[in-house]
Amino acid sequence: MGMRARGLLNLRAVLAPVAAGMCVMATAAAVLVPALGGASGEAGHGRGGAAAPAVTHRAYGPGAAPAVAKCTARNAAESLRPSSEDGPAVSRIQEKGQLVVGVDQNTYRWGYRDPVTGELAGFDIDLARAVAEDILGPHPKVVFKAVPTSQRIPALQKRTVDLVVRTMTINCARKEQVAFSTAYFQGGQQVLAPKASKIAAFDDSLRGKRVCTAAGSTGESELSAQPHGAKVLTVPNQLDCLVRLQLGEADAVVTDNALAAAQAAQDPAVELKGRPFTDEPYGVAVNKGDTDLVRRVNKVLDDYRADGGADSPWMRAYRKWLQADLPGISGPPSPEYSD
């Protein structure tokens, strides 16, 4: 059995329960409900490595949303200042007695089903639980819905979920449709390919190659704008690209370096090529009308960063989930505010 075949079997062993997105899992604190949508897969943005400054939690009227400057690449990561005040969206969640969160369940380290416990785990899952605990108190009920990349925005617009915590890049196009928290992680698009491949980076070495990316992802947008002569293949989720790569049906993958590093950890036959070629912050996405919920999430993120201290919840989550594959990160992105 070749290395790629072994890698594929190992990957399936770790993430075999991906298909269980149509199942319902109940625990004392969380419930997984059926997956949403049919197509998907993607990633995020921020200002990595800088310790976050302390922020005063000012009071704002429920749903208060000041006028903001037109979104540009320079200010895209700006969000509303934190507040612990309950507004319409927060009250609605409290009345329901549960927080419904759109997540991934097949991205190793970020949001995946632990094969030992059968529960969802990862950096994004820990953050979602922190938001739920702040709004609902100790041992909150969290309903996790597996949402494909391309269905994240529709799920928020239809209020099928309250939040999406799924390595989602903050950018201006998306901010026309949904609202975002401040950035909680900094990533960038990069190429993943077999170690033996002559593909060097996101450049003309991709010419004539089959390059896989997730539908609705920023990787798809970058390849649409500058394909470098590649034949672009889109799939529902980023993990599907790794499987295509292992089966020899794709020559390379374009995705977030944070996600690609986790995939490389699952398959020693592949590696990151070149350097990141975009600047992408991950944010928690919210229905555009739920400005009080945006402020509440930013309050949670402010506490989560805890001034970038070594023992902050953010750093503990980083060391637990990401440090092995993404070493050298000294702290979370600093928050940027529009008001």
C-alpha atoms as a printed R data frame, in Angstrom:
    type eleno elety resid chain resno       x      y       z
1   ATOM     1    CA   MET     A     1   0.000  0.000   0.000
2   ATOM     2    CA   GLY     A     2   1.482  3.376  -1.035
3   ATOM     3    CA   MET     A     3   1.999  6.340   1.276
4   ATOM     4    CA   ARG     A     4  -0.955  8.214  -0.199
5   ATOM     5    CA   ALA     A     5  -3.232  5.245   0.319
6   ATOM     6    CA   ARG     A     6  -2.042  4.892   3.916
7   ATOM     7    CA   GLY     A     7  -2.588  8.649   4.401
8   ATOM     8    CA   LEU     A     8  -6.108  8.331   3.063
9   ATOM     9    CA   LEU     A     9  -6.886  5.462   5.401
10  ATOM    10    CA   ASN     A    10  -5.441  7.372   8.351
11  ATOM    11    CA   LEU     A    11  -7.471 10.437   7.445
12  ATOM    12    CA   ARG     A    12 -10.635  8.413   7.198
13  ATOM    13    CA   ALA     A    13  -9.867  6.782  10.539
14  ATOM    14    CA   VAL     A    14  -9.584 10.178  12.191
15  ATOM    15    CA   LEU     A    15 -12.516 11.785  10.438
16  ATOM    16    CA   ALA     A    16 -14.663  8.824   9.444
17  ATOM    17    CA   PRO     A    17 -17.610 10.255  11.359
18  ATOM    18    CA   VAL     A    18 -17.783 13.212   8.948
19  ATOM    19    CA   ALA     A    19 -20.789 11.558   7.388
20  ATOM    20    CA   ALA     A    20 -22.427 11.674  10.782
21  ATOM    21    CA   GLY     A    21 -23.298 15.300  10.119
22  ATOM    22    CA   MET     A    22 -26.825 14.039   9.572
23  ATOM    23    CA   CYS     A    23 -26.978 12.545  13.049
24  ATOM    24    CA   VAL     A    24 -28.118 14.079  16.301
25  ATOM    25    CA   MET     A    25 -25.716 13.946  19.246
26  ATOM    26    CA   ALA     A    26 -26.808 15.080  22.688
27  ATOM    27    CA   THR     A    27 -24.519 15.646  25.653
28  ATOM    28    CA   ALA     A    28 -25.011 17.458  28.907
29  ATOM    29    CA   ALA     A    29 -23.779 20.695  27.375
30  ATOM    30    CA   ALA     A    30 -24.060 20.379  23.607
31  ATOM    31    CA   VAL     A    31 -26.199 18.955  20.844
32  ATOM    32    CA   LEU     A    32 -25.190 18.263  17.249
33  ATOM    33    CA   VAL     A    33 -28.013 18.574  14.752
34  ATOM    34    CA   PRO     A    34 -28.160 17.762  11.023
35  ATOM    35    CA   ALA     A    35 -25.831 19.456   8.585
36  ATOM    36    CA   LEU     A    36 -27.078 22.416   6.571
37  ATOM    37    CA   GLY     A    37 -26.873 22.893   2.821
38  ATOM    38    CA   GLY     A    38 -25.174 20.783   0.223
39  ATOM    39    CA   ALA     A    39 -22.032 22.542  -1.047
40  ATOM    40    CA   SER     A    40 -19.169 24.227   0.843
41  ATOM    41    CA   GLY     A    41 -15.478 24.765   2.298
42  ATOM    42    CA   GLU     A    42 -13.179 27.815   3.411
43  ATOM    43    CA   ALA     A    43 -10.996 30.066   5.724
44  ATOM    44    CA   GLY     A    44 -10.006 33.452   7.450
45  ATOM    45    CA   HIS     A    45  -7.959 36.800   8.287
46  ATOM    46    CA   GLY     A    46  -6.563 39.142  11.151
47  ATOM    47    CA   ARG     A    47  -3.464 40.887  12.530
48  ATOM    48    CA   GLY     A    48  -1.586 37.942  13.976
49  ATOM    49    CA   GLY     A    49   0.924 37.879  16.797
50  ATOM    50    CA   ALA     A    50   0.116 41.180  18.515
51  ATOM    51    CA   ALA     A    51  -1.119 41.249  22.084
52  ATOM    52    CA   ALA     A    52  -4.584 42.712  22.375
53  ATOM    53    CA   PRO     A    53  -4.951 45.965  24.306
54  ATOM    54    CA   ALA     A    54  -7.399 46.243  27.171
55  ATOM    55    CA   VAL     A    55 -10.832 47.485  26.157
56  ATOM    56    CA   THR     A    56 -13.436 49.172  28.326
57  ATOM    57    CA   HIS     A    57 -16.841 47.499  28.029
58  ATOM    58    CA   ARG     A    58 -19.013 50.534  27.437
59  ATOM    59    CA   ALA     A    59 -22.791 50.402  27.515
60  ATOM    60    CA   TYR     A    60 -24.658 50.793  24.238
61  ATOM    61    CA   GLY     A    61 -28.351 50.865  23.531
62  ATOM    62    CA   PRO     A    62 -29.795 47.527  22.403
63  ATOM    63    CA   GLY     A    63 -28.850 46.963  18.776
64  ATOM    64    CA   ALA     A    64 -26.967 50.281  18.593
65  ATOM    65    CA   ALA     A    65 -24.982 50.482  15.357
66  ATOM    66    CA   PRO     A    66 -23.172 53.753  14.629
67  ATOM    67    CA   ALA     A    67 -22.534 54.872  11.088
68  ATOM    68    CA   VAL     A    68 -19.251 53.439   9.824
69  ATOM    69    CA   ALA     A    69 -16.893 54.282   6.998
70  ATOM    70    CA   LYS     A    70 -17.170 52.408   3.720
71  ATOM    71    CA   CYS     A    71 -15.524 49.005   3.961
72  ATOM    72    CA   THR     A    72 -12.094 48.720   2.344
73  ATOM    73    CA   ALA     A    73  -9.291 46.194   2.541
74  ATOM    74    CA   ARG     A    74  -7.665 48.452   5.135
75  ATOM    75    CA   ASN     A    75 -10.599 48.608   7.565
76  ATOM    76    CA   ALA     A    76 -12.428 45.333   6.784
77  ATOM    77    CA   ALA     A    77 -11.496 43.771  10.136
78  ATOM    78    CA   GLU     A    78 -13.065 46.600  12.162
79  ATOM    79    CA   SER     A    79 -16.060 45.703  14.295
80  ATOM    80    CA   LEU     A    80 -18.318 47.206  16.968
81  ATOM    81    CA   ARG     A    81 -16.926 47.852  20.432
82  ATOM    82    CA   PRO     A    82 -17.633 45.264  23.142
83  ATOM    83    CA   SER     A    83 -20.638 45.504  25.424
84  ATOM    84    CA   SER     A    84 -22.134 43.151  28.016
85  ATOM    85    CA   GLU     A    85 -25.581 44.728  27.691
86  ATOM    86    CA   ASP     A    86 -28.425 42.430  26.657
87  ATOM    87    CA   GLY     A    87 -30.157 43.493  23.452
88  ATOM    88    CA   PRO     A    88 -32.841 41.870  21.262
89  ATOM    89    CA   ALA     A    89 -30.628 39.112  19.811
90  ATOM    90    CA   VAL     A    90 -28.993 38.196  23.120
91  ATOM    91    CA   SER     A    91 -32.393 38.166  24.847
92  ATOM    92    CA   ARG     A    92 -33.796 35.934  22.106
93  ATOM    93    CA   ILE     A    93 -31.019 33.395  22.717
94  ATOM    94    CA   GLN     A    94 -31.586 33.517  26.470
95  ATOM    95    CA   GLU     A    95 -35.324 32.975  26.029
96  ATOM    96    CA   LYS     A    96 -34.648 29.925  23.844
97  ATOM    97    CA   GLY     A    97 -32.224 28.634  26.454
98  ATOM    98    CA   GLN     A    98 -29.700 27.559  23.838
99  ATOM    99    CA   LEU     A    99 -27.138 28.960  21.421
100 ATOM   100    CA   VAL     A   100 -27.234 27.573  17.873
101 ATOM   101    CA   VAL     A   101 -23.798 27.703  16.232
102 ATOM   102    CA   GLY     A   102 -22.825 26.877  12.659
103 ATOM   103    CA   VAL     A   103 -19.526 24.978  12.683
104 ATOM   104    CA   ASP     A   104 -17.352 22.625  10.698
105 ATOM   105    CA   GLN     A   105 -17.059 19.005  11.739
106 ATOM   106    CA   ASN     A   106 -14.333 17.780   9.405
107 ATOM   107    CA   THR     A   107 -11.440 20.232   9.832
108 ATOM   108    CA   TYR     A   108  -8.798 18.748  12.085
109 ATOM   109    CA   ARG     A   109  -7.730 21.021  14.971
110 ATOM   110    CA   TRP     A   110 -10.493 23.578  14.284
111 ATOM   111    CA   GLY     A   111 -13.826 21.761  14.240
112 ATOM   112    CA   TYR     A   112 -13.874 17.969  13.949
113 ATOM   113    CA   ARG     A   113 -15.431 14.942  15.586
114 ATOM   114    CA   ASP     A   114 -13.041 13.356  18.063
115 ATOM   115    CA   PRO     A   115 -12.908  9.641  17.137
116 ATOM   116    CA   VAL     A   116 -12.434  8.655  20.797
117 ATOM   117    CA   THR     A   117 -15.185 10.702  22.441
118 ATOM   118    CA   GLY     A   118 -17.473 11.108  19.445
119 ATOM   119    CA   GLU     A   119 -17.857 14.793  20.347
120 ATOM   120    CA   LEU     A   120 -16.977 17.884  18.344
121 ATOM   121    CA   ALA     A   121 -13.644 19.412  19.317
122 ATOM   122    CA   GLY     A   122 -11.184 22.062  18.172
123 ATOM   123    CA   PHE     A   123 -10.211 25.721  18.431
124 ATOM   124    CA   ASP     A   124 -13.483 27.006  16.963
125 ATOM   125    CA   ILE     A   125 -15.553 24.684  19.156
126 ATOM   126    CA   ASP     A   126 -13.857 25.968  22.328
127 ATOM   127    CA   LEU     A   127 -14.555 29.559  21.280
128 ATOM   128    CA   ALA     A   128 -18.216 28.800  20.542
129 ATOM   129    CA   ARG     A   129 -18.608 27.272  24.002
130 ATOM   130    CA   ALA     A   130 -17.049 30.373  25.588
131 ATOM   131    CA   VAL     A   131 -19.632 32.595  23.863
132 ATOM   132    CA   ALA     A   132 -22.451 30.307  24.981
133 ATOM   133    CA   GLU     A   133 -21.271 30.327  28.596
134 ATOM   134    CA   ASP     A   134 -21.110 34.122  28.658
135 ATOM   135    CA   ILE     A   135 -24.662 34.479  27.349
136 ATOM   136    CA   LEU     A   136 -26.341 31.506  29.040
137 ATOM   137    CA   GLY     A   137 -24.224 30.865  32.133
138 ATOM   138    CA   PRO     A   138 -22.399 27.710  33.321
139 ATOM   139    CA   HIS     A   139 -23.007 24.444  31.460
140 ATOM   140    CA   PRO     A   140 -24.915 26.089  28.594
141 ATOM   141    CA   LYS     A   141 -26.844 24.193  25.965
142 ATOM   142    CA   VAL     A   142 -25.082 24.574  22.624
143 ATOM   143    CA   VAL     A   143 -26.604 23.252  19.414
144 ATOM   144    CA   PHE     A   144 -23.870 22.686  16.827
145 ATOM   145    CA   LYS     A   145 -25.014 22.609  13.211
146 ATOM   146    CA   ALA     A   146 -22.567 21.384  10.590
147 ATOM   147    CA   VAL     A   147 -22.662 24.110   7.930
148 ATOM   148    CA   PRO     A   148 -20.844 23.785   4.576
149 ATOM   149    CA   THR     A   149 -18.730 26.771   3.530
150 ATOM   150    CA   SER     A   150 -21.141 28.020   0.892
151 ATOM   151    CA   GLN     A   151 -24.096 27.806   3.309
152 ATOM   152    CA   ARG     A   152 -22.664 29.887   6.149
153 ATOM   153    CA   ILE     A   153 -24.125 33.206   5.019
154 ATOM   154    CA   PRO     A   154 -27.553 31.773   4.049
155 ATOM   155    CA   ALA     A   155 -27.761 30.044   7.442
156 ATOM   156    CA   LEU     A   156 -27.253 33.382   9.198
157 ATOM   157    CA   GLN     A   157 -29.611 35.289   6.937
158 ATOM   158    CA   LYS     A   158 -32.371 32.714   7.477
159 ATOM   159    CA   ARG     A   159 -31.560 32.667  11.222
160 ATOM   160    CA   THR     A   160 -31.069 28.908  11.075
161 ATOM   161    CA   VAL     A   161 -28.075 29.592  13.337
162 ATOM   162    CA   ASP     A   162 -27.279 32.405  15.782
163 ATOM   163    CA   LEU     A   163 -23.563 32.463  14.990
164 ATOM   164    CA   VAL     A   164 -21.081 30.899  12.609
165 ATOM   165    CA   VAL     A   165 -17.705 29.982  14.113
166 ATOM   166    CA   ARG     A   166 -16.037 28.223  11.219
167 ATOM   167    CA   THR     A   167 -12.655 29.665  10.172
168 ATOM   168    CA   MET     A   168 -14.550 32.329   8.234
169 ATOM   169    CA   THR     A   169 -12.590 35.143   6.599
170 ATOM   170    CA   ILE     A   170 -13.691 38.705   7.247
171 ATOM   171    CA   ASN     A   171 -13.894 40.685   4.009
172 ATOM   172    CA   CYS     A   172 -15.938 43.510   2.537
173 ATOM   173    CA   ALA     A   173 -18.029 41.341   0.212
174 ATOM   174    CA   ARG     A   174 -19.232 39.267   3.128
175 ATOM   175    CA   LYS     A   175 -19.790 42.288   5.358
176 ATOM   176    CA   GLU     A   176 -22.445 43.438   2.903
177 ATOM   177    CA   GLN     A   177 -24.420 40.325   3.857
178 ATOM   178    CA   VAL     A   178 -23.512 39.516   7.477
179 ATOM   179    CA   ALA     A   179 -21.782 41.150  10.446
180 ATOM   180    CA   PHE     A   180 -18.497 40.047  12.001
181 ATOM   181    CA   SER     A   181 -16.789 40.135  15.355
182 ATOM   182    CA   THR     A   182 -13.222 41.340  15.652
183 ATOM   183    CA   ALA     A   183 -10.624 38.923  14.273
184 ATOM   184    CA   TYR     A   184  -9.758 35.986  16.506
185 ATOM   185    CA   PHE     A   185  -7.066 34.438  14.275
186 ATOM   186    CA   GLN     A   186  -4.819 35.522  11.423
187 ATOM   187    CA   GLY     A   187  -4.362 33.317   8.380
188 ATOM   188    CA   GLY     A   188  -3.447 33.516   4.719
189 ATOM   189    CA   GLN     A   189  -4.024 31.510   1.535
190 ATOM   190    CA   GLN     A   190  -1.269 29.061   0.611
191 ATOM   191    CA   VAL     A   191  -0.671 26.069  -1.660
192 ATOM   192    CA   LEU     A   192  -0.665 22.494  -0.351
193 ATOM   193    CA   ALA     A   193   0.856 19.804  -2.595
194 ATOM   194    CA   PRO     A   194   2.751 16.505  -2.405
195 ATOM   195    CA   LYS     A   195   6.303 16.888  -1.145
196 ATOM   196    CA   ALA     A   196   7.641 15.385  -4.375
197 ATOM   197    CA   SER     A   197   5.676 17.816  -6.546
198 ATOM   198    CA   LYS     A   198   7.460 20.482  -8.616
199 ATOM   199    CA   ILE     A   199   4.739 22.968  -7.684
200 ATOM   200    CA   ALA     A   200   6.585 25.748  -5.871
201 ATOM   201    CA   ALA     A   201   3.989 28.283  -4.746
202 ATOM   202    CA   PHE     A   202   0.935 30.219  -5.923
203 ATOM   203    CA   ASP     A   203   2.626 31.020  -9.224
204 ATOM   204    CA   ASP     A   204   3.005 29.743 -12.781
205 ATOM   205    CA   SER     A   205   4.238 26.382 -11.491
206 ATOM   206    CA   LEU     A   206   0.488 25.661 -11.245
207 ATOM   207    CA   ARG     A   207   0.053 25.942 -15.020
208 ATOM   208    CA   GLY     A   208  -1.761 22.901 -16.398
209 ATOM   209    CA   LYS     A   209  -2.196 21.435 -12.907
210 ATOM   210    CA   ARG     A   210  -5.482 20.407 -11.321
211 ATOM   211    CA   VAL     A   211  -5.921 22.703  -8.321
212 ATOM   212    CA   CYS     A   212  -8.653 21.980  -5.789
213 ATOM   213    CA   THR     A   213 -10.392 24.494  -3.536
214 ATOM   214    CA   ALA     A   214 -13.676 24.700  -1.665
215 ATOM   215    CA   ALA     A   215 -16.720 26.310  -3.272
216 ATOM   216    CA   GLY     A   216 -17.508 29.651  -1.672
217 ATOM   217    CA   SER     A   217 -14.033 29.993  -0.175
218 ATOM   218    CA   THR     A   218 -11.543 32.805  -0.482
219 ATOM   219    CA   GLY     A   219  -9.295 30.280  -2.216
220 ATOM   220    CA   GLU     A   220 -11.880 29.994  -4.982
221 ATOM   221    CA   SER     A   221 -11.990 33.787  -5.261
222 ATOM   222    CA   GLU     A   222  -8.210 34.011  -5.579
223 ATOM   223    CA   LEU     A   223  -8.087 31.282  -8.215
224 ATOM   224    CA   SER     A   224 -10.891 32.943 -10.160
225 ATOM   225    CA   ALA     A   225  -8.953 36.206 -10.197
226 ATOM   226    CA   GLN     A   226  -5.571 34.665 -10.969
227 ATOM   227    CA   PRO     A   227  -5.620 30.959 -11.888
228 ATOM   228    CA   HIS     A   228  -1.986 30.866 -13.121
229 ATOM   229    CA   GLY     A   229  -3.088 28.553 -15.924
230 ATOM   230    CA   ALA     A   230  -4.420 25.928 -13.502
231 ATOM   231    CA   LYS     A   231  -7.502 23.781 -14.006
232 ATOM   232    CA   VAL     A   232  -9.649 24.677 -10.990
233 ATOM   233    CA   LEU     A   233 -11.661 21.970  -9.245
234 ATOM   234    CA   THR     A   234 -14.202 22.997  -6.588
235 ATOM   235    CA   VAL     A   235 -15.604 20.727  -3.869
236 ATOM   236    CA   PRO     A   236 -18.022 21.215  -0.952
237 ATOM   237    CA   ASN     A   237 -15.419 21.164   1.866
238 ATOM   238    CA   GLN     A   238 -11.678 21.667   2.135
239 ATOM   239    CA   LEU     A   239 -11.178 18.144   3.452
240 ATOM   240    CA   ASP     A   240 -12.568 16.872   0.150
241 ATOM   241    CA   CYS     A   241  -9.575 18.508  -1.541
242 ATOM   242    CA   LEU     A   242  -7.109 16.552   0.585
243 ATOM   243    CA   VAL     A   243  -8.899 13.321  -0.321
244 ATOM   244    CA   ARG     A   244  -8.780 14.276  -4.030
245 ATOM   245    CA   LEU     A   245  -5.058 14.980  -3.626
246 ATOM   246    CA   GLN     A   246  -4.485 11.597  -1.981
247 ATOM   247    CA   LEU     A   247  -6.440  9.805  -4.699
248 ATOM   248    CA   GLY     A   248  -4.411 11.513  -7.429
249 ATOM   249    CA   GLU     A   249  -7.445 13.406  -8.708
250 ATOM   250    CA   ALA     A   250  -5.859 16.798  -7.903
251 ATOM   251    CA   ASP     A   251  -2.285 18.056  -8.036
252 ATOM   252    CA   ALA     A   252  -2.536 20.811  -5.434
253 ATOM   253    CA   VAL     A   253  -4.881 22.524  -3.015
254 ATOM   254    CA   VAL     A   254  -5.360 26.233  -2.366
255 ATOM   255    CA   THR     A   255  -6.686 26.964   1.098
256 ATOM   256    CA   ASP     A   256  -5.872 28.794   4.305
257 ATOM   257    CA   ASN     A   257  -2.425 28.010   5.667
258 ATOM   258    CA   ALA     A   258  -4.004 27.318   9.073
259 ATOM   259    CA   LEU     A   259  -6.238 24.639   7.552
260 ATOM   260    CA   ALA     A   260  -3.510 23.344   5.234
261 ATOM   261    CA   ALA     A   261  -1.122 22.914   8.168
262 ATOM   262    CA   ALA     A   262  -3.700 20.737   9.915
263 ATOM   263    CA   GLN     A   263  -4.132 18.670   6.738
264 ATOM   264    CA   ALA     A   264  -0.363 18.264   6.409
265 ATOM   265    CA   ALA     A   265  -0.346 16.984   9.997
266 ATOM   266    CA   GLN     A   266  -2.757 14.254   8.899
267 ATOM   267    CA   ASP     A   267  -0.805 13.250   5.793
268 ATOM   268    CA   PRO     A   268   3.025 13.311   5.916
269 ATOM   269    CA   ALA     A   269   3.192 12.999   2.105
270 ATOM   270    CA   VAL     A   270   2.037 16.600   1.576
271 ATOM   271    CA   GLU     A   271   3.435 19.991   2.586
272 ATOM   272    CA   LEU     A   272   2.823 23.738   2.307
273 ATOM   273    CA   LYS     A   273   4.465 25.304  -0.736
274 ATOM   274    CA   GLY     A   274   5.745 28.871  -1.016
275 ATOM   275    CA   ARG     A   275   4.433 31.540   1.328
276 ATOM   276    CA   PRO     A   276   0.944 32.841   2.218
277 ATOM   277    CA   PHE     A   277  -0.196 35.203  -0.526
278 ATOM   278    CA   THR     A   278  -3.167 36.859   1.198
279 ATOM   279    CA   ASP     A   279  -3.907 38.414   4.583
280 ATOM   280    CA   GLU     A   280  -7.030 36.872   6.087
281 ATOM   281    CA   PRO     A   281  -8.612 37.317   9.539
282 ATOM   282    CA   TYR     A   282 -11.093 34.802  10.959
283 ATOM   283    CA   GLY     A   283 -14.155 36.293  12.618
284 ATOM   284    CA   VAL     A   284 -17.341 35.092  14.258
285 ATOM   285    CA   ALA     A   285 -20.171 35.808  11.797
286 ATOM   286    CA   VAL     A   286 -23.606 37.042  12.906
287 ATOM   287    CA   ASN     A   287 -26.843 38.098  11.210
288 ATOM   288    CA   LYS     A   288 -26.351 41.680  10.065
289 ATOM   289    CA   GLY     A   289 -29.258 42.933  12.172
290 ATOM   290    CA   ASP     A   290 -27.953 41.458  15.435
291 ATOM   291    CA   THR     A   291 -25.606 44.278  16.409
292 ATOM   292    CA   ASP     A   292 -26.051 43.645  20.143
293 ATOM   293    CA   LEU     A   293 -24.865 40.069  19.598
294 ATOM   294    CA   VAL     A   294 -21.805 41.348  17.708
295 ATOM   295    CA   ARG     A   295 -20.932 43.553  20.684
296 ATOM   296    CA   ARG     A   296 -21.482 40.656  23.112
297 ATOM   297    CA   VAL     A   297 -19.234 38.333  21.104
298 ATOM   298    CA   ASN     A   298 -16.571 41.052  21.042
299 ATOM   299    CA   LYS     A   299 -16.841 41.308  24.819
300 ATOM   300    CA   VAL     A   300 -16.229 37.545  25.025
301 ATOM   301    CA   LEU     A   301 -13.271 37.831  22.648
302 ATOM   302    CA   ASP     A   302 -11.853 40.676  24.721
303 ATOM   303    CA   ASP     A   303 -11.979 38.432  27.799
304 ATOM   304    CA   TYR     A   304 -10.680 35.459  25.760
305 ATOM   305    CA   ARG     A   305  -7.582 37.379  24.685
306 ATOM   306    CA   ALA     A   306  -6.973 38.688  28.231
307 ATOM   307    CA   ASP     A   307  -4.359 41.222  27.029
308 ATOM   308    CA   GLY     A   308  -2.501 38.469  25.164
309 ATOM   309    CA   GLY     A   309  -1.207 36.930  28.390
310 ATOM   310    CA   ALA     A   310   0.496 33.539  28.271
311 ATOM   311    CA   ASP     A   311  -2.266 32.005  30.379
312 ATOM   312    CA   SER     A   312  -5.169 33.656  28.562
313 ATOM   313    CA   PRO     A   313  -7.949 31.363  27.283
314 ATOM   314    CA   TRP     A   314  -6.822 32.191  23.731
315 ATOM   315    CA   MET     A   315  -3.231 31.103  24.360
316 ATOM   316    CA   ARG     A   316  -4.341 27.956  26.163
317 ATOM   317    CA   ALA     A   317  -6.537 27.050  23.183
318 ATOM   318    CA   TYR     A   318  -3.676 27.842  20.784
319 ATOM   319    CA   ARG     A   319  -1.264 25.587  22.661
320 ATOM   320    CA   LYS     A   320  -3.833 22.789  22.856
321 ATOM   321    CA   TRP     A   321  -4.995 22.791  19.253
322 ATOM   322    CA   LEU     A   322  -2.696 24.726  16.936
323 ATOM   323    CA   GLN     A   323   0.849 25.167  18.216
324 ATOM   324    CA   ALA     A   324   2.095 21.775  17.009
325 ATOM   325    CA   ASP     A   325   1.193 22.605  13.390
326 ATOM   326    CA   LEU     A   326   1.469 26.426  13.508
327 ATOM   327    CA   PRO     A   327   4.356 27.200  15.871
328 ATOM   328    CA   GLY     A   328   5.717 30.647  16.672
329 ATOM   329    CA   ILE     A   329   2.473 32.592  17.214
330 ATOM   330    CA   SER     A   330   2.957 34.841  20.237
331 ATOM   331    CA   GLY     A   331  -0.619 35.992  20.741
332 ATOM   332    CA   PRO     A   332  -4.018 36.694  19.196
333 ATOM   333    CA   PRO     A   333  -4.736 39.459  16.667
334 ATOM   334    CA   SER     A   334  -5.387 42.858  18.203
335 ATOM   335    CA   PRO     A   335  -9.019 43.988  17.908
336 ATOM   336    CA   GLU     A   336  -9.930 46.831  15.572
337 ATOM   337    CA   TYR     A   337 -13.057 48.915  16.123
338 ATOM   338    CA   SER     A   338 -15.164 51.172  13.935
339 ATOM   339    CA   ASP     A   339 -16.806 53.163  16.747
